[in-house]
mmCIF file with all atom_site columns, C-alpha atoms in Angstrom:
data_model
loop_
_atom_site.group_PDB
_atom_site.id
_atom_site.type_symbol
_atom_site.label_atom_id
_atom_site.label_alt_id
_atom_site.label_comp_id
_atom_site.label_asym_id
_atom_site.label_entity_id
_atom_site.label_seq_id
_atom_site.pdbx_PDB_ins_code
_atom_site.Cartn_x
_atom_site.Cartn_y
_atom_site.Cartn_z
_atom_site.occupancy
_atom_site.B_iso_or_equiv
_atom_site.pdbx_formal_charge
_atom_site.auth_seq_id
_atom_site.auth_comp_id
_atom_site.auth_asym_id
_atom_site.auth_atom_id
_atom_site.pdbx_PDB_model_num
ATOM 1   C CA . UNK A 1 1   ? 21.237  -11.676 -44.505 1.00 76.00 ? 1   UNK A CA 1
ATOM 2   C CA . UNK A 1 2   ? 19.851  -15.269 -44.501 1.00 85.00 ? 2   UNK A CA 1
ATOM 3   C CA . UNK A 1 3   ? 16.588  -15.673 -43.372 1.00 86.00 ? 3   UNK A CA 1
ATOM 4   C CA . UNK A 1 4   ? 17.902  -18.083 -40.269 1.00 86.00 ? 4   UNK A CA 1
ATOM 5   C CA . UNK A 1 5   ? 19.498  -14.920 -38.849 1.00 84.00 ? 5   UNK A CA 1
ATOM 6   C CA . UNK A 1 6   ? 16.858  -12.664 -39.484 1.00 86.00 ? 6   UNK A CA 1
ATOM 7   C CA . UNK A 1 7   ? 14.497  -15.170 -37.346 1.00 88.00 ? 7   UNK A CA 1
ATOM 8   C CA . UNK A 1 8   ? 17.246  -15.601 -34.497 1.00 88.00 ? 8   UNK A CA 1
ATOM 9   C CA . UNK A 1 9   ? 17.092  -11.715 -34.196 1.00 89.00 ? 9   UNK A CA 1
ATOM 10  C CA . UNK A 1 10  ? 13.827  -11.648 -34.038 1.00 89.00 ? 10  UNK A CA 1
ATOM 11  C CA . UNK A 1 11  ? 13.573  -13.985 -31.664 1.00 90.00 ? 11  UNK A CA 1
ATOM 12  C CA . UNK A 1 12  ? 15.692  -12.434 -29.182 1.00 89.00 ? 12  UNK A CA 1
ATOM 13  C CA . UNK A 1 13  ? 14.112  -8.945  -29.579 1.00 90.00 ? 13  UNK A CA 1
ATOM 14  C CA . UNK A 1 14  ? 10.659  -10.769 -28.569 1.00 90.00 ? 14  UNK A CA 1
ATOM 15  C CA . UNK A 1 15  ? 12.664  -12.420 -25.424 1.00 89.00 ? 15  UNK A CA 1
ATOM 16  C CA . UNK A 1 16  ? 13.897  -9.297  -24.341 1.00 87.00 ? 16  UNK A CA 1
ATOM 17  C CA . UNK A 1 17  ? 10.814  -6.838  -24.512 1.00 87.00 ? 17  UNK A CA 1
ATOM 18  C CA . UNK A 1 18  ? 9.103   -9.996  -22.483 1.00 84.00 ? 18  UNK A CA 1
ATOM 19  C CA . UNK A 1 19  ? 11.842  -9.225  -19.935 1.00 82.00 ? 19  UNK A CA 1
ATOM 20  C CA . UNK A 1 20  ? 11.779  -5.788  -20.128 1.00 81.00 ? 20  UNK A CA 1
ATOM 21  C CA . UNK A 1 21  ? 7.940   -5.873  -19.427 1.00 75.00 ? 21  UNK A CA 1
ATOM 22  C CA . UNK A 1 22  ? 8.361   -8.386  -16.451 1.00 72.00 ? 22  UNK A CA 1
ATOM 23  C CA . UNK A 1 23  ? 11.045  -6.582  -14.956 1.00 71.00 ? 23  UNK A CA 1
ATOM 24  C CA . UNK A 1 24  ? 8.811   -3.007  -14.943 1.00 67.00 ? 24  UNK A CA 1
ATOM 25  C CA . UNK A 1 25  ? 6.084   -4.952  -13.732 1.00 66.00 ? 25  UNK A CA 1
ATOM 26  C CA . UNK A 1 26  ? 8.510   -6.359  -10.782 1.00 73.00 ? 26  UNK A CA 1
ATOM 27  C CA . UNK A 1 27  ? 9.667   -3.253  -10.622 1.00 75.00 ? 27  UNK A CA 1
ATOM 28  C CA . UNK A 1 28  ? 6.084   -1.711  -9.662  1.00 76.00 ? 28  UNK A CA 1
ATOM 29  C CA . UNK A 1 29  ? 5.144   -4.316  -7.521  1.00 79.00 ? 29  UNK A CA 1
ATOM 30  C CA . UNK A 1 30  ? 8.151   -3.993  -5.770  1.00 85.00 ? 30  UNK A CA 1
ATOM 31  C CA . UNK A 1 31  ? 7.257   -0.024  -4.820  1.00 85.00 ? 31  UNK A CA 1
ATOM 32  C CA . UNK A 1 32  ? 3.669   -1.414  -3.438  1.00 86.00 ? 32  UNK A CA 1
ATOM 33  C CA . UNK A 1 33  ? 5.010   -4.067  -1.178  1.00 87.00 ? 33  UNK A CA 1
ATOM 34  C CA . UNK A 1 34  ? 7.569   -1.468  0.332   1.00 90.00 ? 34  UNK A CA 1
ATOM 35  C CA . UNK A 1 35  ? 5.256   1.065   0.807   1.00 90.00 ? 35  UNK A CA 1
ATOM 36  C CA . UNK A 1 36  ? 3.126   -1.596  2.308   1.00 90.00 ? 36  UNK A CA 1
ATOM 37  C CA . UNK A 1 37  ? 5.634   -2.942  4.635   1.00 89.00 ? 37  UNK A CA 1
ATOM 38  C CA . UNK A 1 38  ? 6.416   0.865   5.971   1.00 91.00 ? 38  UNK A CA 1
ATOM 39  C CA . UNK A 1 39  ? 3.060   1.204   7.066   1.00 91.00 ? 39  UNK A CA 1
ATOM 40  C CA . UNK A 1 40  ? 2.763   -2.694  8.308   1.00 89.00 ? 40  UNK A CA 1
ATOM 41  C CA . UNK A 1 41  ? 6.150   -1.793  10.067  1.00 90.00 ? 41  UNK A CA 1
ATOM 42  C CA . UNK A 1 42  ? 4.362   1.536   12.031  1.00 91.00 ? 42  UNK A CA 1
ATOM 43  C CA . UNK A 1 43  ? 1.414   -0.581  12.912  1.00 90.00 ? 43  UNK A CA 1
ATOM 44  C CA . UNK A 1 44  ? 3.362   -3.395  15.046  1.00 89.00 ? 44  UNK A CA 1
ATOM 45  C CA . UNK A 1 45  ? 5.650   -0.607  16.272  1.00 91.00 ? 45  UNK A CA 1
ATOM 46  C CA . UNK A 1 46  ? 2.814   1.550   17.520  1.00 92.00 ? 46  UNK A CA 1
ATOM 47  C CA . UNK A 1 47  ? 3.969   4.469   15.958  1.00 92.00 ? 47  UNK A CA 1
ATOM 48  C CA . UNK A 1 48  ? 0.825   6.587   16.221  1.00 92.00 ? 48  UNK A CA 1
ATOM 49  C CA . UNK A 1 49  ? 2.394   9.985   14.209  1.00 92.00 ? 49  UNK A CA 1
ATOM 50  C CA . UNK A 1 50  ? 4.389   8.386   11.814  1.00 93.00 ? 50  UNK A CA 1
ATOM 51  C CA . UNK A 1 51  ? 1.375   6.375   10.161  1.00 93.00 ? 51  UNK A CA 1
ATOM 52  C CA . UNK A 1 52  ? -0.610  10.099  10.499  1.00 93.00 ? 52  UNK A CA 1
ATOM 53  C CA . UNK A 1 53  ? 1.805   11.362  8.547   1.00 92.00 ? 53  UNK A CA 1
ATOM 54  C CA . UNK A 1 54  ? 2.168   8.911   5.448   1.00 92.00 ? 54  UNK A CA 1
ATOM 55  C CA . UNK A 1 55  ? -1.951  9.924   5.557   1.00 92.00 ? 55  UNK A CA 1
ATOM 56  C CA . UNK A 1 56  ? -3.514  11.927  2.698   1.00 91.00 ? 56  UNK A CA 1
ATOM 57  C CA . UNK A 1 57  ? -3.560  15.515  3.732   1.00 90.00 ? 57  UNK A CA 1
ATOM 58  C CA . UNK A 1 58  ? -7.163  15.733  3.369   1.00 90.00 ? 58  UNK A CA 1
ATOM 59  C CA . UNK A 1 59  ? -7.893  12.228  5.146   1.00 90.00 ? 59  UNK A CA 1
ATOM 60  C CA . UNK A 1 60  ? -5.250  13.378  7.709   1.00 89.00 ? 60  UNK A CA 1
ATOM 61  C CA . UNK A 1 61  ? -7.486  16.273  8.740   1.00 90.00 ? 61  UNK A CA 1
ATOM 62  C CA . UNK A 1 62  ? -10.462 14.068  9.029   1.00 90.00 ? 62  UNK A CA 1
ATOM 63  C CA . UNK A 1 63  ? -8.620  11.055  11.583  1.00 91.00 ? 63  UNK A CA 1
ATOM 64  C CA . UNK A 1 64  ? -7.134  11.996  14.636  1.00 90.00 ? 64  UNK A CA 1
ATOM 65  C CA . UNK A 1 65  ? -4.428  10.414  16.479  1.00 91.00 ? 65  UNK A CA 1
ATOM 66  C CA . UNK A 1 66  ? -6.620  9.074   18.987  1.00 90.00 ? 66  UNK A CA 1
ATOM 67  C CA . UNK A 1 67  ? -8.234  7.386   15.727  1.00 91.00 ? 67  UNK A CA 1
ATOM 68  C CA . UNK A 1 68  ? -4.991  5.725   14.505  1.00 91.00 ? 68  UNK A CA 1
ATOM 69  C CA . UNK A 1 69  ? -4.526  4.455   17.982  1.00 90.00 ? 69  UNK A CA 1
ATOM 70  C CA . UNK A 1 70  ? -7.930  3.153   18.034  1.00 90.00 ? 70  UNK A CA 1
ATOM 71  C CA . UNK A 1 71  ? -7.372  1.310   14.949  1.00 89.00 ? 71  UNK A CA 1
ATOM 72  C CA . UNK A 1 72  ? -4.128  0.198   15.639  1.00 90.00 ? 72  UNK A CA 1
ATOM 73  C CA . UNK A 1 73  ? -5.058  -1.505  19.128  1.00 87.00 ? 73  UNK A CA 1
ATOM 74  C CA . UNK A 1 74  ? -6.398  -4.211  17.865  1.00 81.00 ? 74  UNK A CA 1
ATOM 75  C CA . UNK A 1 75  ? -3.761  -5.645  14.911  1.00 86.00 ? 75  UNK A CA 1
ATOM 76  C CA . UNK A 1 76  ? -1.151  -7.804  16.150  1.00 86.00 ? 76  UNK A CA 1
ATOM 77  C CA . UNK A 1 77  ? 1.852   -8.165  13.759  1.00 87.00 ? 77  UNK A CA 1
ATOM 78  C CA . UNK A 1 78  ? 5.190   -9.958  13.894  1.00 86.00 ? 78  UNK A CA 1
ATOM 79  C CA . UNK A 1 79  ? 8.425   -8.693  13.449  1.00 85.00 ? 79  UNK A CA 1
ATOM 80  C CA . UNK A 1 80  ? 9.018   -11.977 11.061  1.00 86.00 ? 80  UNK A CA 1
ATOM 81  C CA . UNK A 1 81  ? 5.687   -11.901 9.190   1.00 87.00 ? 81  UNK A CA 1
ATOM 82  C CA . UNK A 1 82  ? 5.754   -11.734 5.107   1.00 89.00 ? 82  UNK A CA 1
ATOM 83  C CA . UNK A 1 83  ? 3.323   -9.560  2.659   1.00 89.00 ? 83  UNK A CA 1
ATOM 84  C CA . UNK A 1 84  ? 1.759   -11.528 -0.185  1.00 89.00 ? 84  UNK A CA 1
ATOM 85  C CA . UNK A 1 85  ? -0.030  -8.952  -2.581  1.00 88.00 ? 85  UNK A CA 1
ATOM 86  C CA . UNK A 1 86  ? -3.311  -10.636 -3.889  1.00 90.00 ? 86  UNK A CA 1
ATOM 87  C CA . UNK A 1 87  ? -4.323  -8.058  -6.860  1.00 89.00 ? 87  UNK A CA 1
ATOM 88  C CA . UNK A 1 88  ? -3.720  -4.193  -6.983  1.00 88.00 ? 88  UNK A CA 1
ATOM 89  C CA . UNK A 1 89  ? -6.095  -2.458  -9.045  1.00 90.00 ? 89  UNK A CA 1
ATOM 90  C CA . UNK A 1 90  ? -5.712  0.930   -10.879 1.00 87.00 ? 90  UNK A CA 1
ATOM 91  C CA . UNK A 1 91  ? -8.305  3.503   -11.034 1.00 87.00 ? 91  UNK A CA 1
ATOM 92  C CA . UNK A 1 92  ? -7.259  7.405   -12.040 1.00 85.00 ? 92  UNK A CA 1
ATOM 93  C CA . UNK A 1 93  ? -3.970  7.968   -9.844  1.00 83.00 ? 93  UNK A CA 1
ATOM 94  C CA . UNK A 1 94  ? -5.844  5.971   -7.353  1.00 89.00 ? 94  UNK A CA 1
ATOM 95  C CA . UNK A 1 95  ? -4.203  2.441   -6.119  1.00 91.00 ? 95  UNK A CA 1
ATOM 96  C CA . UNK A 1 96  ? -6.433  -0.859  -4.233  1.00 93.00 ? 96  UNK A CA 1
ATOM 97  C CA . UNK A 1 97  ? -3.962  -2.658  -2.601  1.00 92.00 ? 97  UNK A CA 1
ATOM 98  C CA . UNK A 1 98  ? -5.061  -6.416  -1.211  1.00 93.00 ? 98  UNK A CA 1
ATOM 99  C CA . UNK A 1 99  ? -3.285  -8.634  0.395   1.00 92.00 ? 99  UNK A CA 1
ATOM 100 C CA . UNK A 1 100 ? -1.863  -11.038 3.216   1.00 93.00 ? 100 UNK A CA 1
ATOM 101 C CA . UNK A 1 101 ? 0.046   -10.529 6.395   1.00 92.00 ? 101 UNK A CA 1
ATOM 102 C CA . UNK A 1 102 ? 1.298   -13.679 6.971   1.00 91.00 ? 102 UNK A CA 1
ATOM 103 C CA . UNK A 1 103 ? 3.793   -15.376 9.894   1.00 85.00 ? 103 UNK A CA 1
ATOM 104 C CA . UNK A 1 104 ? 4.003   -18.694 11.358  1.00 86.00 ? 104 UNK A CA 1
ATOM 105 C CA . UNK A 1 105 ? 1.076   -18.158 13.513  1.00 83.00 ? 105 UNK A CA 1
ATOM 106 C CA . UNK A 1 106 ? -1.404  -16.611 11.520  1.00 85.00 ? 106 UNK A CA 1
ATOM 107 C CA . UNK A 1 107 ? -2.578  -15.132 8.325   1.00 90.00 ? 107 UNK A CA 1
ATOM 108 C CA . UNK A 1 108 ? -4.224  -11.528 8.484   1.00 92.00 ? 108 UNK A CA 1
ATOM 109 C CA . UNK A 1 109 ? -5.808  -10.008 5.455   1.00 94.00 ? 109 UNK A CA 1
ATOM 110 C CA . UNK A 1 110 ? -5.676  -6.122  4.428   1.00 94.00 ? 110 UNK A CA 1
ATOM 111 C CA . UNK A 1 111 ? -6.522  -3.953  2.219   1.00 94.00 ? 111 UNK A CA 1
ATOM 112 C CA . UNK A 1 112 ? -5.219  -0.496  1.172   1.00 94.00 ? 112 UNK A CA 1
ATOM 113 C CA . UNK A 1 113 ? -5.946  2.408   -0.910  1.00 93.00 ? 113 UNK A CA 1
ATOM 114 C CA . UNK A 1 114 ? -3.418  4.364   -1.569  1.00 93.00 ? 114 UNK A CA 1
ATOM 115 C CA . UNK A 1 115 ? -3.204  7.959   -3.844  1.00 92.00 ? 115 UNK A CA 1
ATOM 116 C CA . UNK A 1 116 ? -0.313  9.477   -6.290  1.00 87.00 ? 116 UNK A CA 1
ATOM 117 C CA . UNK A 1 117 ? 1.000   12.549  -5.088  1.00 82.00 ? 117 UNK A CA 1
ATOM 118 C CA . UNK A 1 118 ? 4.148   14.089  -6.414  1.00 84.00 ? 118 UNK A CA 1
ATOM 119 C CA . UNK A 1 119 ? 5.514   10.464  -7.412  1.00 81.00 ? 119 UNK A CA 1
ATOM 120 C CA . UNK A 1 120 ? 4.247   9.285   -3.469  1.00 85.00 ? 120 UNK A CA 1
ATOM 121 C CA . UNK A 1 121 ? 1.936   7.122   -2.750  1.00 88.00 ? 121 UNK A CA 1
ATOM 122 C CA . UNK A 1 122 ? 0.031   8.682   0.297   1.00 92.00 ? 122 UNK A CA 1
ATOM 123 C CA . UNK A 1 123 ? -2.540  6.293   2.336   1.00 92.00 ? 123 UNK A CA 1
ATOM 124 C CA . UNK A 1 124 ? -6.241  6.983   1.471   1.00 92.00 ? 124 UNK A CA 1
ATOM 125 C CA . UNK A 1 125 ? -8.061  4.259   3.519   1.00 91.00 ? 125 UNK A CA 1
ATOM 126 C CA . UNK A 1 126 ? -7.239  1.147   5.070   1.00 92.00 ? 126 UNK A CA 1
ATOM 127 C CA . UNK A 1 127 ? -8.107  -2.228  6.870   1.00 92.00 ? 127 UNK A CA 1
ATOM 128 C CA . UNK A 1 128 ? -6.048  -4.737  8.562   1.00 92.00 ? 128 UNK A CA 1
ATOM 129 C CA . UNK A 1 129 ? -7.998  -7.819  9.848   1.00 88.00 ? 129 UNK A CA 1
ATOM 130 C CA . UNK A 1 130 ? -11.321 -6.363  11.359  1.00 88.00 ? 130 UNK A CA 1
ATOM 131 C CA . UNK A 1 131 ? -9.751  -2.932  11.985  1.00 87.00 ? 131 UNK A CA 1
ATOM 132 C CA . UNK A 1 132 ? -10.793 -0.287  10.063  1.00 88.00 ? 132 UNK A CA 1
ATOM 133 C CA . UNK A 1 133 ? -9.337  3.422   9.765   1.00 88.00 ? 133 UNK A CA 1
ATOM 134 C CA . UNK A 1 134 ? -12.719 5.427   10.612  1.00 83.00 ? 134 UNK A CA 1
ATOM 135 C CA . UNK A 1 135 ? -12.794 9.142   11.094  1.00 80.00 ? 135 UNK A CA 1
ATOM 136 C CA . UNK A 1 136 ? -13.661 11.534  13.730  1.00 71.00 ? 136 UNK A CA 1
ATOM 137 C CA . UNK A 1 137 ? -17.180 12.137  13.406  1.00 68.00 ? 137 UNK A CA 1
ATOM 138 C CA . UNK A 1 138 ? -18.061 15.566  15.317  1.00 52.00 ? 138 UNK A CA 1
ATOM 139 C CA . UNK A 1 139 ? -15.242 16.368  17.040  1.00 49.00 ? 139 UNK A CA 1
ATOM 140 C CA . UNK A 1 140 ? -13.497 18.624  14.496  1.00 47.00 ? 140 UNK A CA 1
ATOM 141 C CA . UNK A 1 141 ? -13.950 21.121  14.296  1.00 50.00 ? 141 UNK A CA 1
ATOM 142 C CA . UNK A 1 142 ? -15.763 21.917  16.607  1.00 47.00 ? 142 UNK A CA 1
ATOM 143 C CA . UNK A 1 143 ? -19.812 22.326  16.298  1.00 45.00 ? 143 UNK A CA 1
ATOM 144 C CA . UNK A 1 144 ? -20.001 25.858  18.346  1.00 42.00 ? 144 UNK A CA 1
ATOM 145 C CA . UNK A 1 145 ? -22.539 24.365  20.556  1.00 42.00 ? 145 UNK A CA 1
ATOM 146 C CA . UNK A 1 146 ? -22.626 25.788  23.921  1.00 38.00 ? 146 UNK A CA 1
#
């Protein structure tokens, strides 16, 4: 084979594991900013149990409804806004998620933290704007004072 092929071959391998890469890179990115939007989507909604549930089991037991309604009272979201991811960084199964809600109107910041469980990313700890997910400190379970 002449050496012109040989270097239009290899050319075009190069070109296509650059794609390849993008497109699983896309690909991941892609997974974030839907799981994202779900949880964006449950805030403006108000949907109090749903969010709960997408919670870590563990961090579920610690945040009470009341909690997630607490945090959610504040955050204003439009039905029209866009997510722009700002960096997502990778620590042992564990996800950072930062980013931007942005509409017309305004731009609110958030960051989540999300873990891998059984190829699902459950929600760890978040905050959108100036709300923070806190937990129920004393109430459960219960101290057995009198």
């Amino acid at each position: 084979m002449k050496l012109g092929y040989k270097i239009i071959i290899a050319l075009l391998l190069i070109v296509a594991i650059i794609l390849y890469s993008k497109g699983s890179v896309k690909k991941e990115q892609e997974r974030y900013i839907k799981r994202v939007s779900s949880l964006l989507t449950d805030i403006r909604r108000r949907d109090y149990f749903a969010f709960h549930n997408e919670l870590l089991p563990q961090r579920a037991q610690q945040v009470s409804i009341e909690k997630v309604a607490e945090f959610m009272g504040g955050i204003s979201i439009k039905k029209s806004s866009q997510i722009e991811l700002k960096s997502i960084e990778e620590n042992n199964n564990s996800y950072k998620i930062n980013g931007i809600v942005v509409s017309k109107e305004s731009s609110i910041p958030f960051e989540m933290q999300f873990k891998e469980s059984n190829n699902t990313l459950l929600l760890e700890q978040t905050k959108v704007g100036n709300s923070s997910l806190e937990d129920d400190k004393g109430l459960f379970p219960m101290d057995g004072k009198k």
